[in-house]
Short mmCIF file of C-alpha atoms and ligand atoms in Angstrom, two decimals:
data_model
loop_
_atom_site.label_atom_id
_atom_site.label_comp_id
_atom_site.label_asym_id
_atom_site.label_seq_id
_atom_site.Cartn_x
_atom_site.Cartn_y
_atom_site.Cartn_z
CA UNK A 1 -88.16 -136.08 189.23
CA UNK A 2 -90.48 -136.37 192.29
CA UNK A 3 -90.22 -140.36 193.14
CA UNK A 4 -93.08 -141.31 194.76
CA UNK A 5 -92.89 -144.98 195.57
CA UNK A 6 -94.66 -147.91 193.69
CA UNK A 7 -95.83 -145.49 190.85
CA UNK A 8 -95.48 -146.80 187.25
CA UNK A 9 -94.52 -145.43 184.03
CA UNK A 10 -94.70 -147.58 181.35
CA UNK A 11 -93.25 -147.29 177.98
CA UNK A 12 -95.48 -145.98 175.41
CA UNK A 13 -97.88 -148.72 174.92
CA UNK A 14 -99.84 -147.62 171.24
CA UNK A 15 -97.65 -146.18 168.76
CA UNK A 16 -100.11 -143.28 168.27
CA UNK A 17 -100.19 -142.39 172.21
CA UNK A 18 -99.29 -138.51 171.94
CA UNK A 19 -97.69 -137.55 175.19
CA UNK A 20 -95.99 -140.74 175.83
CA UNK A 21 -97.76 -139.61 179.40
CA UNK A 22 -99.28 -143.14 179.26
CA UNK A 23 -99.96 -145.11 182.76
CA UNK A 24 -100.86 -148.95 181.78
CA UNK A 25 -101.45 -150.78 184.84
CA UNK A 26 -104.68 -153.20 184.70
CA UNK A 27 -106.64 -151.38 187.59
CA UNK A 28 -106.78 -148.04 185.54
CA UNK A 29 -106.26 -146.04 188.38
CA UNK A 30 -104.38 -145.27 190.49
CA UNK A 31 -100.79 -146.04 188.82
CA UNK A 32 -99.06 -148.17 190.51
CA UNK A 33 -95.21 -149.06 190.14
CA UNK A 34 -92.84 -146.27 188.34
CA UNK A 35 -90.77 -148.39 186.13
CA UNK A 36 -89.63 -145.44 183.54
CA UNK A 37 -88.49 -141.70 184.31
CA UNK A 38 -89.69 -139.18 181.10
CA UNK A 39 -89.45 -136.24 182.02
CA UNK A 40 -91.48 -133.83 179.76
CA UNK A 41 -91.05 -130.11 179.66
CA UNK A 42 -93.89 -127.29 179.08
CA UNK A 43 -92.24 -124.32 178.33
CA UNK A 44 -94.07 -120.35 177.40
CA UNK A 45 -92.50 -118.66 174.50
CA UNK A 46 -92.46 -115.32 173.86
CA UNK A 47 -92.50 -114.93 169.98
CA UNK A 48 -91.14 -111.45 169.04
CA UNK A 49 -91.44 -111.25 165.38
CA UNK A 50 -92.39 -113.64 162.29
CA UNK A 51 -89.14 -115.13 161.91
CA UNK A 52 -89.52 -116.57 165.67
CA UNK A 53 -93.02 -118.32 164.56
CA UNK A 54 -91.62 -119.33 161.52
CA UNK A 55 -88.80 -121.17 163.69
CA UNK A 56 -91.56 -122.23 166.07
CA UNK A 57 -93.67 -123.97 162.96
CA UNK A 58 -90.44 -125.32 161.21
CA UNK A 59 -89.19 -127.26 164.73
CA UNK A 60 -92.91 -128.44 164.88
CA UNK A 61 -92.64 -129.89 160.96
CA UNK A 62 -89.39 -131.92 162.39
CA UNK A 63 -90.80 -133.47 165.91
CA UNK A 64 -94.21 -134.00 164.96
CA UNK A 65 -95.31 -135.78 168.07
CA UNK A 66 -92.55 -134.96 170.11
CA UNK A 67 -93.32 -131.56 170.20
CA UNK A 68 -96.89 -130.24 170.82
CA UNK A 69 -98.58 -126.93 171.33
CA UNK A 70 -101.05 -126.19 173.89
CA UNK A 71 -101.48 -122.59 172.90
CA UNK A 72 -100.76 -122.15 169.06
CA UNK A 73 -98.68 -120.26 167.65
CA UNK A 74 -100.55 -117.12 165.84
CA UNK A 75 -99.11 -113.53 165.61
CA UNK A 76 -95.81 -112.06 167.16
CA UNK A 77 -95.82 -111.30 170.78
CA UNK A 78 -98.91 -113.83 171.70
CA UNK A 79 -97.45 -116.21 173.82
CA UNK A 80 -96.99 -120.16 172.83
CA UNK A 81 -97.29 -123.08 175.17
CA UNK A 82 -95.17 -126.28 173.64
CA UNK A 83 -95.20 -129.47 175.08
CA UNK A 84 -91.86 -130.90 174.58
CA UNK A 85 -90.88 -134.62 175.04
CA UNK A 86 -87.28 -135.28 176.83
CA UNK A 87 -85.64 -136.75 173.56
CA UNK A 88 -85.99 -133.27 171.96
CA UNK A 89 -85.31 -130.94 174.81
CA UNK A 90 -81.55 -131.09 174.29
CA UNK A 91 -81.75 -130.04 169.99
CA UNK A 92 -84.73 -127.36 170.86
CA UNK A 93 -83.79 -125.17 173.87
CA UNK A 94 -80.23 -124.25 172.96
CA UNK A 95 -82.04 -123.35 169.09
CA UNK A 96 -84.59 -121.10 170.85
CA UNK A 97 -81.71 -119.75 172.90
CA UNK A 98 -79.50 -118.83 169.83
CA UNK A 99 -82.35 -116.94 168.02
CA UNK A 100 -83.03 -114.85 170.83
CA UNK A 101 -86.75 -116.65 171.77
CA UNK A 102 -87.39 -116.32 175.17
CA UNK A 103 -89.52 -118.95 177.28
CA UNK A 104 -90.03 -119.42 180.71
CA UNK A 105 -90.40 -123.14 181.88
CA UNK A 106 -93.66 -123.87 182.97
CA UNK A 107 -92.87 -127.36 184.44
CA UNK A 108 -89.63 -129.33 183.74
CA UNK A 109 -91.31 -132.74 185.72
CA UNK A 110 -95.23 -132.90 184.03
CA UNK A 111 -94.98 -136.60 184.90
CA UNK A 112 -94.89 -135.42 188.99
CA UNK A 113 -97.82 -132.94 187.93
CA UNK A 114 -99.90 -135.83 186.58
CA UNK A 115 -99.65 -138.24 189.35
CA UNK A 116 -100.35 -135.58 192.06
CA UNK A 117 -103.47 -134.99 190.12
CA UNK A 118 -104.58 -138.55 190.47
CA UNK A 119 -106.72 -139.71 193.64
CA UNK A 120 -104.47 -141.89 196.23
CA UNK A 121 -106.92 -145.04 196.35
CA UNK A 122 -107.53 -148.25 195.90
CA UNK A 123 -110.12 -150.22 194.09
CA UNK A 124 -111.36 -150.98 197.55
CA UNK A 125 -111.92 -147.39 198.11
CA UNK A 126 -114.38 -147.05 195.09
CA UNK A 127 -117.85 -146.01 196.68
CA UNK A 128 -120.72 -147.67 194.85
CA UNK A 129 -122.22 -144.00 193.84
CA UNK A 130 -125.13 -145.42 192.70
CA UNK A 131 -126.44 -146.38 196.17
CA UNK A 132 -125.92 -142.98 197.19
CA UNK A 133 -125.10 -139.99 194.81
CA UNK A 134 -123.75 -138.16 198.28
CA UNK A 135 -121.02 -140.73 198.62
CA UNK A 136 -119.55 -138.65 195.10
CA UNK A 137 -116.81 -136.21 195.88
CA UNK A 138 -117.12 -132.96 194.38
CA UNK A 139 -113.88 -131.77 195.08
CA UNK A 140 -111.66 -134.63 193.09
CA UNK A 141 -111.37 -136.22 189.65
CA UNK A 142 -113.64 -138.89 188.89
CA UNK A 143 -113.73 -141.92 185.93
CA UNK A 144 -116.31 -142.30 183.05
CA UNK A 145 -117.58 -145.12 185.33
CA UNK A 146 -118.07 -142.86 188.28
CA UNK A 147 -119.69 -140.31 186.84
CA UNK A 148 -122.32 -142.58 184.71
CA UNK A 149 -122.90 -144.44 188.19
CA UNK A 150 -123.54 -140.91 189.64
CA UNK A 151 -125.89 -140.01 186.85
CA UNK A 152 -128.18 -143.03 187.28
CA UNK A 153 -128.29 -142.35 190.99
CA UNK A 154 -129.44 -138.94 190.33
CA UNK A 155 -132.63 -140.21 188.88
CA UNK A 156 -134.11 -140.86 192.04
CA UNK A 157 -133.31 -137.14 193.51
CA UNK A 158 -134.45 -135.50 191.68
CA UNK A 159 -137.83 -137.04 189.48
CA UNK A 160 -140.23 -135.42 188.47
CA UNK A 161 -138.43 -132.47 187.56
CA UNK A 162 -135.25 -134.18 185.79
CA UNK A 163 -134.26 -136.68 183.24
CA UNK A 164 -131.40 -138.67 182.85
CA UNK A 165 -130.63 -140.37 179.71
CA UNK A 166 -128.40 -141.86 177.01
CA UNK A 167 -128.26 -139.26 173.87
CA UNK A 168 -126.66 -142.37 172.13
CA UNK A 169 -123.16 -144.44 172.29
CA UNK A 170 -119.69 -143.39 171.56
CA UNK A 171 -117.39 -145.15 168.93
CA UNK A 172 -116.56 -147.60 171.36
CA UNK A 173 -119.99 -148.39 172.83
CA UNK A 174 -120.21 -146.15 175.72
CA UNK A 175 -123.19 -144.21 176.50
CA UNK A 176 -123.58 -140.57 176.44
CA UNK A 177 -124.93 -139.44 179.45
CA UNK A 178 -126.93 -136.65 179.60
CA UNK A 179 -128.83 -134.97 182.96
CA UNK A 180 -131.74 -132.78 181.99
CA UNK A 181 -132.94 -130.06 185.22
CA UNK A 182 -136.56 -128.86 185.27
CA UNK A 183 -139.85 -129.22 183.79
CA UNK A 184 -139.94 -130.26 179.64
CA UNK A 185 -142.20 -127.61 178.68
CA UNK A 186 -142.43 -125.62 175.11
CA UNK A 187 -142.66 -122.71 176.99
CA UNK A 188 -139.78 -122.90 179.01
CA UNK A 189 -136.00 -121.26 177.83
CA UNK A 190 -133.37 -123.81 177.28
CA UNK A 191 -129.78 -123.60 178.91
CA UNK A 192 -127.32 -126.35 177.48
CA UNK A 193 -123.98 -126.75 178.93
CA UNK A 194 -121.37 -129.45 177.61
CA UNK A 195 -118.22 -130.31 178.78
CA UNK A 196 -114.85 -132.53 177.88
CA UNK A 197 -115.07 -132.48 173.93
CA UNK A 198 -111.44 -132.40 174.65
CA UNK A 199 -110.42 -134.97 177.08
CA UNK A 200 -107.70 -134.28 178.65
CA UNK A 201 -109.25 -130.84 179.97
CA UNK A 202 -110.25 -132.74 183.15
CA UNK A 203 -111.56 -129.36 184.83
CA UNK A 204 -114.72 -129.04 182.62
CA UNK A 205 -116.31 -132.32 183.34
CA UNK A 206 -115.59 -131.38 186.89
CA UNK A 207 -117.07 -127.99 186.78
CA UNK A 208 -120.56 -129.12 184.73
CA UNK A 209 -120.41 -131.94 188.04
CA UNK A 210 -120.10 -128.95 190.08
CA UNK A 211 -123.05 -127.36 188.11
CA UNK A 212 -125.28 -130.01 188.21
CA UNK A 213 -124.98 -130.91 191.69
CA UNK A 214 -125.65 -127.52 192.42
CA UNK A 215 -128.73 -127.54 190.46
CA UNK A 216 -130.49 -129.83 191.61
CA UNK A 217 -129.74 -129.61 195.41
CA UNK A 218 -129.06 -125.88 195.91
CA UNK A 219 -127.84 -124.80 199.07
CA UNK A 220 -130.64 -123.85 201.96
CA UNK A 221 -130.15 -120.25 201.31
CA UNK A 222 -129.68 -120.23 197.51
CA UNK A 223 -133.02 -118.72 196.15
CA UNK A 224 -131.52 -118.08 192.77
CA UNK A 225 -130.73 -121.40 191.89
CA UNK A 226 -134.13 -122.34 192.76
CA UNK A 227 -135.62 -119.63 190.26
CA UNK A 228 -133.25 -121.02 187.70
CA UNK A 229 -134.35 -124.38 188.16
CA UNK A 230 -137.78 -123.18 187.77
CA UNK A 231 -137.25 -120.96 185.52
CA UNK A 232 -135.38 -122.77 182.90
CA UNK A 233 -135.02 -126.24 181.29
CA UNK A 234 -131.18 -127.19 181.47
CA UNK A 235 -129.63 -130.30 179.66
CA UNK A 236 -126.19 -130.93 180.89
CA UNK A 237 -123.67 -133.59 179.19
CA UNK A 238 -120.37 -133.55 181.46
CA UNK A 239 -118.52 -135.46 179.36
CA UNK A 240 -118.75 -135.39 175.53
CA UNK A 241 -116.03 -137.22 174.70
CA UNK A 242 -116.09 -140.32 177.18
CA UNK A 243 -113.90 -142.76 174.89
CA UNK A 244 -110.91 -140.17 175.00
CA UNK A 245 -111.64 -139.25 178.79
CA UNK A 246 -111.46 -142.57 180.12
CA UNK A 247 -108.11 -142.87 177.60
CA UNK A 248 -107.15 -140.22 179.62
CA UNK A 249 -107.59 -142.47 182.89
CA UNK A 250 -106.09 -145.47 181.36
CA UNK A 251 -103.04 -144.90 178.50
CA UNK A 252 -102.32 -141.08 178.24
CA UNK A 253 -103.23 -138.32 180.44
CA UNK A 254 -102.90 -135.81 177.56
CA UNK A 255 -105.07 -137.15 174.91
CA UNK A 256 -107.21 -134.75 173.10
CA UNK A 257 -109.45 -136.43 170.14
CA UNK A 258 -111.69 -139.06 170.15
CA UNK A 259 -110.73 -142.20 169.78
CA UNK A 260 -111.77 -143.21 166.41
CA UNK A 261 -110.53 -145.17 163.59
CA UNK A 262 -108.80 -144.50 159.75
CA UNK A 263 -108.81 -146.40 156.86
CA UNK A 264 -105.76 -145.15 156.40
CA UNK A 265 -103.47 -144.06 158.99
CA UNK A 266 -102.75 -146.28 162.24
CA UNK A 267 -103.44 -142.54 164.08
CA UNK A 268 -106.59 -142.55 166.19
CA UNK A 269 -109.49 -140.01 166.54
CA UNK A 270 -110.69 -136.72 165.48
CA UNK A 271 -110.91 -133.12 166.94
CA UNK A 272 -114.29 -133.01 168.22
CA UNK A 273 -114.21 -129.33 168.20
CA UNK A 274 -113.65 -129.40 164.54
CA UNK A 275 -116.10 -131.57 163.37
CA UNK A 276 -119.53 -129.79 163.51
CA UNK A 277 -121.01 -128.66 160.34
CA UNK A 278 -120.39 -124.89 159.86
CA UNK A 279 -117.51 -123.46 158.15
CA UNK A 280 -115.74 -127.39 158.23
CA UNK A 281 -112.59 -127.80 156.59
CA UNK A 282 -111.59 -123.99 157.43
CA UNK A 283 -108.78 -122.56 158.90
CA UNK A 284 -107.03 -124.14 161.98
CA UNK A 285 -107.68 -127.59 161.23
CA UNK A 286 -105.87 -130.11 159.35
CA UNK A 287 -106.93 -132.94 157.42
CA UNK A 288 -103.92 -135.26 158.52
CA UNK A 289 -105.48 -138.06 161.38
CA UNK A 290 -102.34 -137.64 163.21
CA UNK A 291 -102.69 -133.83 164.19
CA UNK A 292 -104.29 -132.58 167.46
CA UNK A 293 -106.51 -130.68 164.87
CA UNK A 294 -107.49 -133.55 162.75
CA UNK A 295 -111.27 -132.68 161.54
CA UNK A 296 -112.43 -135.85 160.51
CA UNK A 297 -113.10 -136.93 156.84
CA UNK A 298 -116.33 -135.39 156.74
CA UNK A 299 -118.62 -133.02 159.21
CA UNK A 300 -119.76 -135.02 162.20
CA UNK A 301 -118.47 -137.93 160.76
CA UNK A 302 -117.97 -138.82 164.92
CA UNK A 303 -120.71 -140.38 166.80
CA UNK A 304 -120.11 -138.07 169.67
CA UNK A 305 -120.89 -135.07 167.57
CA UNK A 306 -123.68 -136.47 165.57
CA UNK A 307 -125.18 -137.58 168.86
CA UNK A 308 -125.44 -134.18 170.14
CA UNK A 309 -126.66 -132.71 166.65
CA UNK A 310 -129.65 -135.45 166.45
CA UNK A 311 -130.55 -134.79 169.69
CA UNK A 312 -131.22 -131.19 169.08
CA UNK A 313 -132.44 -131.41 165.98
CA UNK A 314 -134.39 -134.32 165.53
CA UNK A 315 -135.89 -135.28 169.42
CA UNK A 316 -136.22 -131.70 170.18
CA UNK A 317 -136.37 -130.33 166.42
CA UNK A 318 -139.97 -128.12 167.30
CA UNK A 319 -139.35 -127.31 170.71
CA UNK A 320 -135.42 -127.32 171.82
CA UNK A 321 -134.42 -125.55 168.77
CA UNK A 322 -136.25 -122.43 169.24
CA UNK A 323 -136.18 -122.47 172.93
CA UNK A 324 -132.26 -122.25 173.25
CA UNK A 325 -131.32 -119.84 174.66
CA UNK A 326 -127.64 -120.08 176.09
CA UNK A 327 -124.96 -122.91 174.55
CA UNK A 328 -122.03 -123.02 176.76
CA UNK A 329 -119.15 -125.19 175.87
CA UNK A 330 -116.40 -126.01 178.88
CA UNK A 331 -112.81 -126.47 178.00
CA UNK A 332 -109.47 -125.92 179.56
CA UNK A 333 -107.14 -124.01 180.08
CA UNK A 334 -106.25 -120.17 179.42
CA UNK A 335 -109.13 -117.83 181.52
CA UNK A 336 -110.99 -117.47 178.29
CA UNK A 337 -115.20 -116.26 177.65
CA UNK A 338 -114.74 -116.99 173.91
CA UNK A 339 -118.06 -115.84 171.61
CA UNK A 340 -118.21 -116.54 168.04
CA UNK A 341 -116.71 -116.83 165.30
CA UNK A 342 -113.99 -119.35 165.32
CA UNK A 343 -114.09 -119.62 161.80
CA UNK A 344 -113.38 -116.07 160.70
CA UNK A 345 -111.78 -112.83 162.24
CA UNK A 346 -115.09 -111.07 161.81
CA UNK A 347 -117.55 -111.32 164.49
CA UNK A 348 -121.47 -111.55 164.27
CA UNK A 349 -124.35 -108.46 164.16
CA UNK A 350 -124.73 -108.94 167.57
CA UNK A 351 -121.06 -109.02 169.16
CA UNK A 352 -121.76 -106.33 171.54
CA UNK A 353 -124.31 -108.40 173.21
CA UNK A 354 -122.52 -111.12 173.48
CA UNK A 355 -119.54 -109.45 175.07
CA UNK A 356 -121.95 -107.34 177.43
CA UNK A 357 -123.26 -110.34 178.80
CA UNK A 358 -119.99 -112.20 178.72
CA UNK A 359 -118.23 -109.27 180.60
CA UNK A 360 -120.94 -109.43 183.08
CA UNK A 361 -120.59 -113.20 183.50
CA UNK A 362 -116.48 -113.27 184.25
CA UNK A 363 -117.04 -110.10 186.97
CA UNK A 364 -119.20 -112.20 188.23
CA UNK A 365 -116.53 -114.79 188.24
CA UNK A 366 -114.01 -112.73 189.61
CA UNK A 367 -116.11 -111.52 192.65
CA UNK A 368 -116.25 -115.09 193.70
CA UNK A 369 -112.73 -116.58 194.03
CA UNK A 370 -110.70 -113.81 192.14
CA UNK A 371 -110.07 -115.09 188.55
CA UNK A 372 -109.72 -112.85 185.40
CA UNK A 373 -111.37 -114.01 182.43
CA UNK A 374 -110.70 -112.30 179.23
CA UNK A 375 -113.69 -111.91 176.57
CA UNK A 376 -113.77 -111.91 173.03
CA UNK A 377 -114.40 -113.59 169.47
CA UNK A 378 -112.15 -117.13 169.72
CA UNK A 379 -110.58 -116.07 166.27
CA UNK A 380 -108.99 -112.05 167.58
CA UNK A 381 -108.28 -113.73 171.45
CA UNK A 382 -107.23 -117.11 170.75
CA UNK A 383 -106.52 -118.37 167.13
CA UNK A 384 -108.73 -119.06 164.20
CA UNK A 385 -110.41 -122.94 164.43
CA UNK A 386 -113.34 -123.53 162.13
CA UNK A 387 -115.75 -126.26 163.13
CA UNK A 388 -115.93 -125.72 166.40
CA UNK A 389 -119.87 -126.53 168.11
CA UNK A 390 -119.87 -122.30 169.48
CA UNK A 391 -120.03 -121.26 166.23
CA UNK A 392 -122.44 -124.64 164.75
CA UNK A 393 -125.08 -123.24 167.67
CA UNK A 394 -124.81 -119.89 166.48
CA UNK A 395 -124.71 -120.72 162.93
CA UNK A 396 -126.48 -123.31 162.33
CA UNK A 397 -129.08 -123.20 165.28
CA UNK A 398 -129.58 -119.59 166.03
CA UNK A 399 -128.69 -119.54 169.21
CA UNK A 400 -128.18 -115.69 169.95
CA UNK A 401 -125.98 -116.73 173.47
CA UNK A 402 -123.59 -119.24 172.29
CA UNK A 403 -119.57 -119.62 174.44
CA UNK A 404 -116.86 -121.55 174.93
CA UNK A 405 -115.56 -121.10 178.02
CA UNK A 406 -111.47 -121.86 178.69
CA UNK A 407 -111.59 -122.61 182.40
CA UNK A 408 -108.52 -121.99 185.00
CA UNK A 409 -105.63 -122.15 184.89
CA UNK A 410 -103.76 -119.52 182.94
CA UNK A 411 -101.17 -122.31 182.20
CA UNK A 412 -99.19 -122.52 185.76
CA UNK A 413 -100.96 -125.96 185.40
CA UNK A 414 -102.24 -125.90 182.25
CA UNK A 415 -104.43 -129.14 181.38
CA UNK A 416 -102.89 -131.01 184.54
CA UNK A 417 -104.89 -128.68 187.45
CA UNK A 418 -104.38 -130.37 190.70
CA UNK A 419 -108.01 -131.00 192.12
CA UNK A 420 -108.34 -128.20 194.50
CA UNK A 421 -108.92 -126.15 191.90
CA UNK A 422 -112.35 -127.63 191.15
CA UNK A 423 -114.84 -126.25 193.88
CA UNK A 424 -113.11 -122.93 192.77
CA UNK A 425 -113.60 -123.08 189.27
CA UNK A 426 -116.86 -124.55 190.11
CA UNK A 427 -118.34 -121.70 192.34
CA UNK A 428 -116.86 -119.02 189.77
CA UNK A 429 -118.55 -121.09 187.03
CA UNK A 430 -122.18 -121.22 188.45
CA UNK A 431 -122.17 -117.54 189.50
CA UNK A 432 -120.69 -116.63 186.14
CA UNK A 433 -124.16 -118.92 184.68
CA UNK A 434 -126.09 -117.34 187.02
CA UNK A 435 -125.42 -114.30 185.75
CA UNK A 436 -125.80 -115.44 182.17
CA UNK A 437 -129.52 -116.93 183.08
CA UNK A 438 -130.75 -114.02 185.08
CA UNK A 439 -129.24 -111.19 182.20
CA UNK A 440 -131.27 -113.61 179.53
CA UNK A 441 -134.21 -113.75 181.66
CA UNK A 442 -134.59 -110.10 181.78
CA UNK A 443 -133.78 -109.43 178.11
CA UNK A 444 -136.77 -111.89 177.69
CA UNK A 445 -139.25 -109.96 178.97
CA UNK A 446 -138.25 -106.77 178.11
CA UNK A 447 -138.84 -108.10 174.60
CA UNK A 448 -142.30 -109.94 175.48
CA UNK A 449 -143.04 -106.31 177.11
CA UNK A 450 -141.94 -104.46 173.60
CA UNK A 451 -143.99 -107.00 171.31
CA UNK A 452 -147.40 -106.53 173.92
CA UNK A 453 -146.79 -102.93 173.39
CA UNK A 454 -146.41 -103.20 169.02
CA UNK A 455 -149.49 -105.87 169.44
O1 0X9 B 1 -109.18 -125.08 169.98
C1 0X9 B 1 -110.26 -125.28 170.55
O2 0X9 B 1 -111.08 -126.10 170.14
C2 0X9 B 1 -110.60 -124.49 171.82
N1 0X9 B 1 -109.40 -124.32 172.62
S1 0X9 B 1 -108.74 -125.59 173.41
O3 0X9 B 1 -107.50 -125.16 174.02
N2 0X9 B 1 -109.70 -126.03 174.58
O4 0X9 B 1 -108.57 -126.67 172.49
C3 0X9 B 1 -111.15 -123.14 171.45
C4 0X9 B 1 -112.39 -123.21 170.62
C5 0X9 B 1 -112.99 -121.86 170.34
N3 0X9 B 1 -114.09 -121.94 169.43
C6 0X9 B 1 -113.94 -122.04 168.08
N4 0X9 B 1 -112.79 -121.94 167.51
N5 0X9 B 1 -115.04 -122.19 167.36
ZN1 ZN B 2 -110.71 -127.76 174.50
#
């Protein structure tokens, strides 16, 4: 694997560290000294028929940990994405081999991917963003820190016309930063965008960054994100999961869940994308803590979640509630526009509308920079996953426009996208809202116009 000097892998440090992709220096960033060489694989199978998913789930029953899927298996010739640690590599591939499974190896070295993902600096290096939000780079990977420095130094850009607040504090005390864009008014349409439930999907913090940045100082020339500004009320929360993002940083670059505590199981955290109060407990979740899909013992039973929920519900409950009118969700990775339901292979009255508008959105993503985007329900594209906060807005809320988007790659890189990608993925993802807003904003008044006509 790719040496690169004074880098350092340490052994796992927690026993419930996924990946074993764990950097423990004291600093945080970057990693330092490269002490031990594990060399993970992530490998694309090609399932054929049932027997090859049955093999798939049966290997996954043996090496728990060892063995993780980024893309689930689901039906015969949908493609899987495993995660496979070094131990195992030699008892899998010659079984997948023998049964006739194909794969292609996506990387054999993700340690090299990880560290040429990190930013080569020192401490020293470390602007102090709140003396100047311009010092913030767009175009690389920041910390929790960082980004709740760059927050607070927003305040002063942008005031009148934007907010920045806590929405309340994570499991382990941090607070949940939240940027609202234009006027607070009952009459105004509300866009909310979230990012990093998951928090290893490092692109979708970046990308709401993008967003935001974009917002609130739009280019000389960009009218349109003026009139959206104006137009609409955004609230923006880059990073919903902060206590598994800077985990991330800090002990294991692949770490999905919060970062929670059980009575009873030395695992940590929850799925926070199966812990909102629709259709919990359904299919594609589990109720063991140490599964990627763990849904918590009870809806929202994490303060991230419930954070989110209360703010909608009881700060906003007579004005936000009504007035939203897009929920977008950003993950990683796969090219996705997903629309409700998660929970169910059927799809809501009003599927058509969302795909119009969704189809609309990812041409107007692949104009930009080139990138296809597939749309459809999360449960016929992807895989069934009840208790996901898509179909809690729709659901629960009422919100008629309610995605997750999967952002780039379409697994090349997978969660690990080296930091180029983000202005990208960032330009695609504000023309593909742009398009959203500006679709909603006409189907608006066309409906004002229809009810002044029946009035
Ligand atoms: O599994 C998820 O939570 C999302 N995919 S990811 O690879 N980012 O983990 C998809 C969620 C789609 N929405 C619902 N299932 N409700
Ligand atoms: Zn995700």
């Amino acid at each position: 694997m790719g040496t690169e000097p004074g880098m350092k892998w340490r052994r796992r440090m927690f026993s419930d560290s996924a990946s074993g992709l764990g950097i423990g220096n004291e600093l945080a960033y970057p990693p330092r000294h490269r002490t031990t060489c594990r060399v993970h694989h992530v490998i694309r199978l090609k399932p054929k028929h049932e027997s090859h998913l049955q093999l798939l789930k049966s290997l996954k029953n043996k090496h728990g940990e060892q063995m993780e899927f980024w893309r689930k298996p689901t039906i015969p010739l949908q493609d899987v994405d495993v995660r496979l640690s070094p131990e195992v590599i030699p008892g899998i591939l010659p079984l997948l081999n023998e049964s006739g499974l194909l794969y292609d190896v996506m990387t054999d070295d993700l340690e090299s991917l990880v560290s040429a993902e990190r930013p080569k600096r020192s401490v020293a290096d470390v602007v102090d963003v709140t003396e100047s939000p311009d010092n913030f780079s767009l175009s690389s990977y920041h910390t929790y820190d960082e980004i709740s420095d760059w927050m607070d130094g927003l305040i002063d850009k942008c005031k009148p016309d934007c907010d920045v607040f806590s929405i309340g504090d994570t499991y382990e005390g941090r607070p949940m930063k939240i940027i609202r864009i234009g006027k607070e008014s009952v009459r105004r349409p509300v866009i909310w965008i979230d990012a990093g439930i998951h928090a290893r999907e490092w692109i979708a913090p970046a990308t709401a960054i993008y967003i935001i940045s974009k917002l609130i100082d739009p280019d000389k020339s960009d009218r349109i994100a003026r009139v959206l500004a104006s137009r609409y009320t955004w609230y923006i929360l880059p990073v919903a999961n902060p206590d598994g993002y800077d985990y991330t940083w800090t002990m294991d670059r692949l770490w999905r869940k919060t970062r929670s505590h059980h009575k009873y199981s030395p695992c940590r955290g929850v799925d926070g994308n199966r812990n909102w109060d629709f259709h919990w407990g359904g299919e594609g979740t589990s109720d063991l803590p140490c599964n990627e899909d763990y849904r918590g013992d009870e809806p929202f039973s994490e303060p991230e979640t419930r954070n989110i929920a209360r703010l909608v519900f009881d700060e906003f409950l007579l004005t936000l509630q009504g007035r939203l009118a897009v929920y977008l969700s950003l993950h990683s990775y796969g090219q996705y526009w997903l629309t409700p339901w998660g929970y169910t292979y059927n799809v809501p009255p009003d599927y058509p509308d969302l795909v119009h508008l969704g189809t609309k959105a990812t041409e107007a993503m692949r104009r930009t920079h080139g990138s296809r985007y597939q749309v459809g329900s999360s449960a016929r594209i992807l895989y069934l996953a009840a208790g996901g906060s898509d179909d809690w807005a729709k659901g629960v809320l009422g919100v008629k426009y309610s995605y997750t988007v999967e952002l780039c790659d379409t697994g090349r890189h997978g969660f690990i996208l080296p930091p180029h990608y983000i202005t990208t993925t960032g330009d695609e993802m504000l023309e593909a809202t742009r398009s959203l807003s500006l679709s909603v904003l006409r189907e608006r008044r066309r409906a004002a116009r229809k009810r002044r006509r029946y009035t």
